[in-house]
Amino acid sequence: MLRVVVVDDEPMVCRFLRTILGSAEDIDVVDEAHDGAAGVEAVVRNRPDVVLMDLRMPGVDGLTAIERIVELASPPAVVVLTTFDADQYVLRALRAGASGFLVKSTPPEELIDLVRVAATGHTVMSAAAARRLVAASTDRLSARDRARELVASLTTREVEVLTCLAEGLSNARIAERLYLSEATVKGYVSRMLEKLGCVNRTQAGLIAYDAGVVDL
């Protein structure tokens, strides 16, 4: 069972998500919270696989909660819930360690599938939405310089793996493309994330874009 915690200051949104996700046999919404501080407590208490996190909440907001969650030992995947009217804020959340983002109007069947994808460690984000977010970044130049410096620390093979990862390929697909074993790819990904200072594949993908390794 995939364990999910929902964090949103609107109880109706939480109930809706509970109903939708609870209809899947392999997903269990184990808790909900209505502000960021309570969300962090719920994560510590329940050790979920995925957290669906609203950003705009009273008290401790979603961005601060994400920063606290990713600092936990073996943190869950945190997926931002958004109405898509706060591009800058969502981009900051992704850079802070969120695994992706979903709009609250996502169809139920798609929402269930994307939660499953997030639980595997992969990015949950449409390419069109990603382009809009990156285009909204005000610190694009500084981000580019920092990203290029980080990528320069990687080996040639690690850059190849980063490119594949940024394209959204799974470890198995990367192994096929680069003629490596899946275990070898996992090793490369682990070392690459450590060198880049990333907590997940989403952050690495953003660095790859900023450095010009891939285009979204």
CSV table of C-alpha atoms in Angstrom, one decimal:
chain,number,residue,atom,x,y,z
A,1,MET,CA,0.0,0.0,0.0
A,2,LEU,CA,1.2,3.5,-0.8
A,3,ARG,CA,0.8,5.7,2.2
A,4,VAL,CA,-0.3,9.3,1.5
A,5,VAL,CA,-0.6,12.5,3.6
A,6,VAL,CA,-2.7,15.4,2.3
A,7,VAL,CA,-1.9,18.9,3.5
A,8,ASP,CA,-4.3,21.7,2.5
A,9,ASP,CA,-6.0,24.4,4.4
A,10,GLU,CA,-9.3,23.7,2.8
A,11,PRO,CA,-11.0,20.7,4.4
A,12,MET,CA,-13.2,20.2,1.3
A,13,VAL,CA,-10.1,19.7,-0.8
A,14,CYS,CA,-8.7,17.2,1.7
A,15,ARG,CA,-12.0,15.3,1.7
A,16,PHE,CA,-12.1,15.3,-2.1
A,17,LEU,CA,-8.5,13.9,-2.3
A,18,ARG,CA,-9.3,11.3,0.3
A,19,THR,CA,-12.3,10.1,-1.7
A,20,ILE,CA,-10.4,10.0,-5.0
A,21,LEU,CA,-7.2,8.4,-3.7
A,22,GLY,CA,-9.1,6.1,-1.4
A,23,SER,CA,-10.9,4.5,-4.4
A,24,ALA,CA,-7.6,3.0,-5.4
A,25,GLU,CA,-6.9,-0.4,-3.9
A,26,ASP,CA,-3.2,0.3,-3.5
A,27,ILE,CA,-3.4,3.8,-1.9
A,28,ASP,CA,-4.2,4.7,1.7
A,29,VAL,CA,-4.6,8.3,2.8
A,30,VAL,CA,-3.3,7.9,6.3
A,31,ASP,CA,-3.6,11.5,7.5
A,32,GLU,CA,-4.4,15.1,6.6
A,33,ALA,CA,-3.3,18.5,7.9
A,34,HIS,CA,-4.5,22.0,7.3
A,35,ASP,CA,-1.3,24.0,7.7
A,36,GLY,CA,2.4,23.4,7.1
A,37,ALA,CA,3.4,22.8,10.7
A,38,ALA,CA,0.8,20.1,11.2
A,39,GLY,CA,1.8,18.7,7.8
A,40,VAL,CA,5.3,18.1,9.0
A,41,GLU,CA,4.0,16.5,12.2
A,42,ALA,CA,1.8,14.2,10.2
A,43,VAL,CA,4.8,13.2,8.0
A,44,VAL,CA,6.9,12.4,11.1
A,45,ARG,CA,4.0,10.5,12.7
A,46,ASN,CA,2.9,8.5,9.7
A,47,ARG,CA,6.1,8.1,7.5
A,48,PRO,CA,4.1,8.3,4.2
A,49,ASP,CA,5.4,7.5,0.8
A,50,VAL,CA,3.9,10.6,-0.8
A,51,VAL,CA,2.8,14.0,0.5
A,52,LEU,CA,0.4,16.2,-1.4
A,53,MET,CA,1.2,19.7,-0.3
A,54,ASP,CA,-0.7,23.0,-0.8
A,55,LEU,CA,1.5,26.1,-0.9
A,56,ARG,CA,-0.6,29.0,0.3
A,57,MET,CA,-1.7,28.2,3.9
A,58,PRO,CA,-1.9,30.3,7.0
A,59,GLY,CA,0.8,30.0,9.6
A,60,VAL,CA,3.6,27.8,8.3
A,61,ASP,CA,3.2,27.8,4.5
A,62,GLY,CA,3.8,24.9,2.1
A,63,LEU,CA,7.2,26.0,1.0
A,64,THR,CA,8.6,26.1,4.6
A,65,ALA,CA,7.0,22.7,5.3
A,66,ILE,CA,8.7,21.2,2.2
A,67,GLU,CA,12.1,22.5,3.4
A,68,ARG,CA,11.5,20.9,6.7
A,69,ILE,CA,10.3,17.6,5.3
A,70,VAL,CA,13.2,17.1,2.9
A,71,GLU,CA,15.6,17.4,5.8
A,72,LEU,CA,14.1,14.4,7.5
A,73,ALA,CA,15.7,11.0,7.3
A,74,SER,CA,14.4,9.1,4.2
A,75,PRO,CA,11.9,11.9,3.3
A,76,PRO,CA,8.8,11.1,1.3
A,77,ALA,CA,8.1,12.4,-2.2
A,78,VAL,CA,6.4,15.8,-1.8
A,79,VAL,CA,4.1,16.9,-4.6
A,80,VAL,CA,2.9,20.4,-4.7
A,81,LEU,CA,-0.9,21.0,-5.2
A,82,THR,CA,-1.5,24.3,-7.1
A,83,THR,CA,-4.2,26.2,-8.8
A,84,PHE,CA,-1.4,27.4,-11.2
A,85,ASP,CA,-1.6,31.0,-10.3
A,86,ALA,CA,1.7,31.2,-8.4
A,87,ASP,CA,4.5,30.2,-10.8
A,88,GLN,CA,7.3,31.8,-8.8
A,89,TYR,CA,6.3,30.1,-5.6
A,90,VAL,CA,6.0,26.7,-7.2
A,91,LEU,CA,9.4,27.0,-8.8
A,92,ARG,CA,10.8,27.8,-5.4
A,93,ALA,CA,9.2,24.7,-4.0
A,94,LEU,CA,10.7,22.5,-6.7
A,95,ARG,CA,14.1,23.9,-6.0
A,96,ALA,CA,13.5,23.3,-2.3
A,97,GLY,CA,13.0,19.6,-2.9
A,98,ALA,CA,9.4,19.0,-4.1
A,99,SER,CA,9.1,16.1,-6.4
A,100,GLY,CA,6.8,17.9,-8.8
A,101,PHE,CA,3.4,19.5,-8.9
A,102,LEU,CA,-0.2,18.9,-9.8
A,103,VAL,CA,-3.0,21.3,-10.5
A,104,LYS,CA,-6.0,20.7,-8.3
A,105,SER,CA,-8.2,20.2,-11.4
A,106,THR,CA,-6.2,17.0,-12.4
A,107,PRO,CA,-8.7,14.3,-13.4
A,108,PRO,CA,-9.2,11.6,-10.7
A,109,GLU,CA,-7.8,8.7,-12.7
A,110,GLU,CA,-4.7,10.8,-13.7
A,111,LEU,CA,-4.2,11.9,-10.1
A,112,ILE,CA,-4.1,8.3,-8.9
A,113,ASP,CA,-1.6,7.4,-11.5
A,114,LEU,CA,0.6,10.4,-10.8
A,115,VAL,CA,0.7,9.6,-7.1
A,116,ARG,CA,1.9,6.2,-8.0
A,117,VAL,CA,4.6,7.7,-10.2
A,118,ALA,CA,5.7,10.1,-7.5
A,119,ALA,CA,6.1,7.2,-5.0
A,120,THR,CA,8.7,5.6,-7.4
A,121,GLY,CA,10.9,8.7,-7.1
A,122,HIS,CA,10.1,10.1,-10.5
A,123,THR,CA,9.1,13.7,-11.3
A,124,VAL,CA,5.4,14.5,-11.5
A,125,MET,CA,5.2,17.5,-13.9
A,126,SER,CA,3.9,18.1,-17.4
A,127,ALA,CA,6.5,19.4,-19.9
A,128,ALA,CA,4.2,22.4,-20.7
A,129,ALA,CA,3.8,23.3,-17.1
A,130,ALA,CA,7.5,23.0,-16.5
A,131,ARG,CA,8.3,25.4,-19.4
A,132,ARG,CA,5.9,28.0,-17.9
A,133,LEU,CA,7.5,27.7,-14.5
A,134,VAL,CA,11.1,28.0,-15.8
A,135,ALA,CA,10.2,30.9,-18.0
A,136,ALA,CA,8.8,32.7,-14.9
A,137,SER,CA,12.1,32.4,-13.0
A,138,THR,CA,13.6,35.8,-12.1
A,139,ASP,CA,17.0,34.4,-11.2
A,140,ARG,CA,17.6,32.5,-14.5
A,141,LEU,CA,21.1,33.9,-15.0
A,142,SER,CA,22.4,33.1,-11.6
A,143,ALA,CA,20.8,29.7,-11.7
A,144,ARG,CA,22.5,29.0,-15.0
A,145,ASP,CA,25.9,29.9,-13.8
A,146,ARG,CA,25.5,27.8,-10.6
A,147,ALA,CA,24.1,24.9,-12.6
A,148,ARG,CA,26.9,24.9,-15.1
A,149,GLU,CA,29.5,24.9,-12.3
A,150,LEU,CA,27.8,21.9,-10.7
A,151,VAL,CA,27.5,20.0,-14.0
A,152,ALA,CA,31.2,20.6,-14.7
A,153,SER,CA,32.0,18.5,-11.6
A,154,LEU,CA,30.4,15.5,-13.2
A,155,THR,CA,32.1,12.8,-15.2
A,156,THR,CA,31.1,12.4,-18.9
A,157,ARG,CA,29.1,9.3,-18.1
A,158,GLU,CA,27.3,11.1,-15.2
A,159,VAL,CA,26.4,13.9,-17.6
A,160,GLU,CA,24.9,11.3,-19.9
A,161,VAL,CA,22.9,9.8,-17.1
A,162,LEU,CA,21.8,13.3,-16.0
A,163,THR,CA,20.6,14.0,-19.6
A,164,CYS,CA,18.5,10.8,-19.6
A,165,LEU,CA,17.1,11.5,-16.2
A,166,ALA,CA,16.1,15.0,-17.1
A,167,GLU,CA,14.2,13.6,-20.1
A,168,GLY,CA,12.2,11.6,-17.6
A,169,LEU,CA,13.6,8.2,-18.3
A,170,SER,CA,13.5,5.5,-15.7
A,171,ASN,CA,16.6,3.7,-14.5
A,172,ALA,CA,15.7,0.8,-16.7
A,173,ARG,CA,15.3,3.0,-19.8
A,174,ILE,CA,18.6,4.7,-19.1
A,175,ALA,CA,20.3,1.4,-18.8
A,176,GLU,CA,18.9,0.4,-22.2
A,177,ARG,CA,20.0,3.7,-23.9
A,178,LEU,CA,23.5,3.7,-22.4
A,179,TYR,CA,24.1,-0.1,-22.6
A,180,LEU,CA,24.6,-0.4,-18.8
A,181,SER,CA,23.1,-2.6,-16.2
A,182,GLU,CA,20.3,-1.1,-14.1
A,183,ALA,CA,22.3,-1.6,-11.0
A,184,THR,CA,25.2,0.5,-12.5
A,185,VAL,CA,22.7,3.2,-13.5
A,186,LYS,CA,21.4,3.3,-9.9
A,187,GLY,CA,25.0,3.8,-8.7
A,188,TYR,CA,25.5,6.6,-11.2
A,189,VAL,CA,22.3,8.4,-10.2
A,190,SER,CA,23.1,8.1,-6.5
A,191,ARG,CA,26.6,9.6,-6.9
A,192,MET,CA,25.3,12.3,-9.3
A,193,LEU,CA,22.6,13.4,-6.9
A,194,GLU,CA,25.2,13.7,-4.2
A,195,LYS,CA,27.6,15.7,-6.3
A,196,LEU,CA,24.8,18.1,-7.4
A,197,GLY,CA,23.5,18.4,-3.9
A,198,CYS,CA,20.1,17.3,-4.9
A,199,VAL,CA,17.6,15.4,-2.8
A,200,ASN,CA,15.7,14.0,-5.8
A,201,ARG,CA,15.5,13.6,-9.5
A,202,THR,CA,13.4,16.7,-10.0
A,203,GLN,CA,16.0,19.0,-8.6
A,204,ALA,CA,18.6,17.3,-10.8
A,205,GLY,CA,16.4,17.8,-13.9
A,206,LEU,CA,16.1,21.5,-13.1
A,207,ILE,CA,19.8,21.8,-12.8
A,208,ALA,CA,20.2,20.0,-16.2
A,209,TYR,CA,17.8,22.6,-17.7
A,210,ASP,CA,19.5,25.6,-16.1
A,211,ALA,CA,22.9,24.3,-17.3
A,212,GLY,CA,21.6,23.9,-20.9
A,213,VAL,CA,22.1,20.1,-20.9
A,214,VAL,CA,18.5,19.6,-22.0
A,215,ASP,CA,15.6,21.8,-23.2
A,216,LEU,CA,12.1,21.5,-21.7
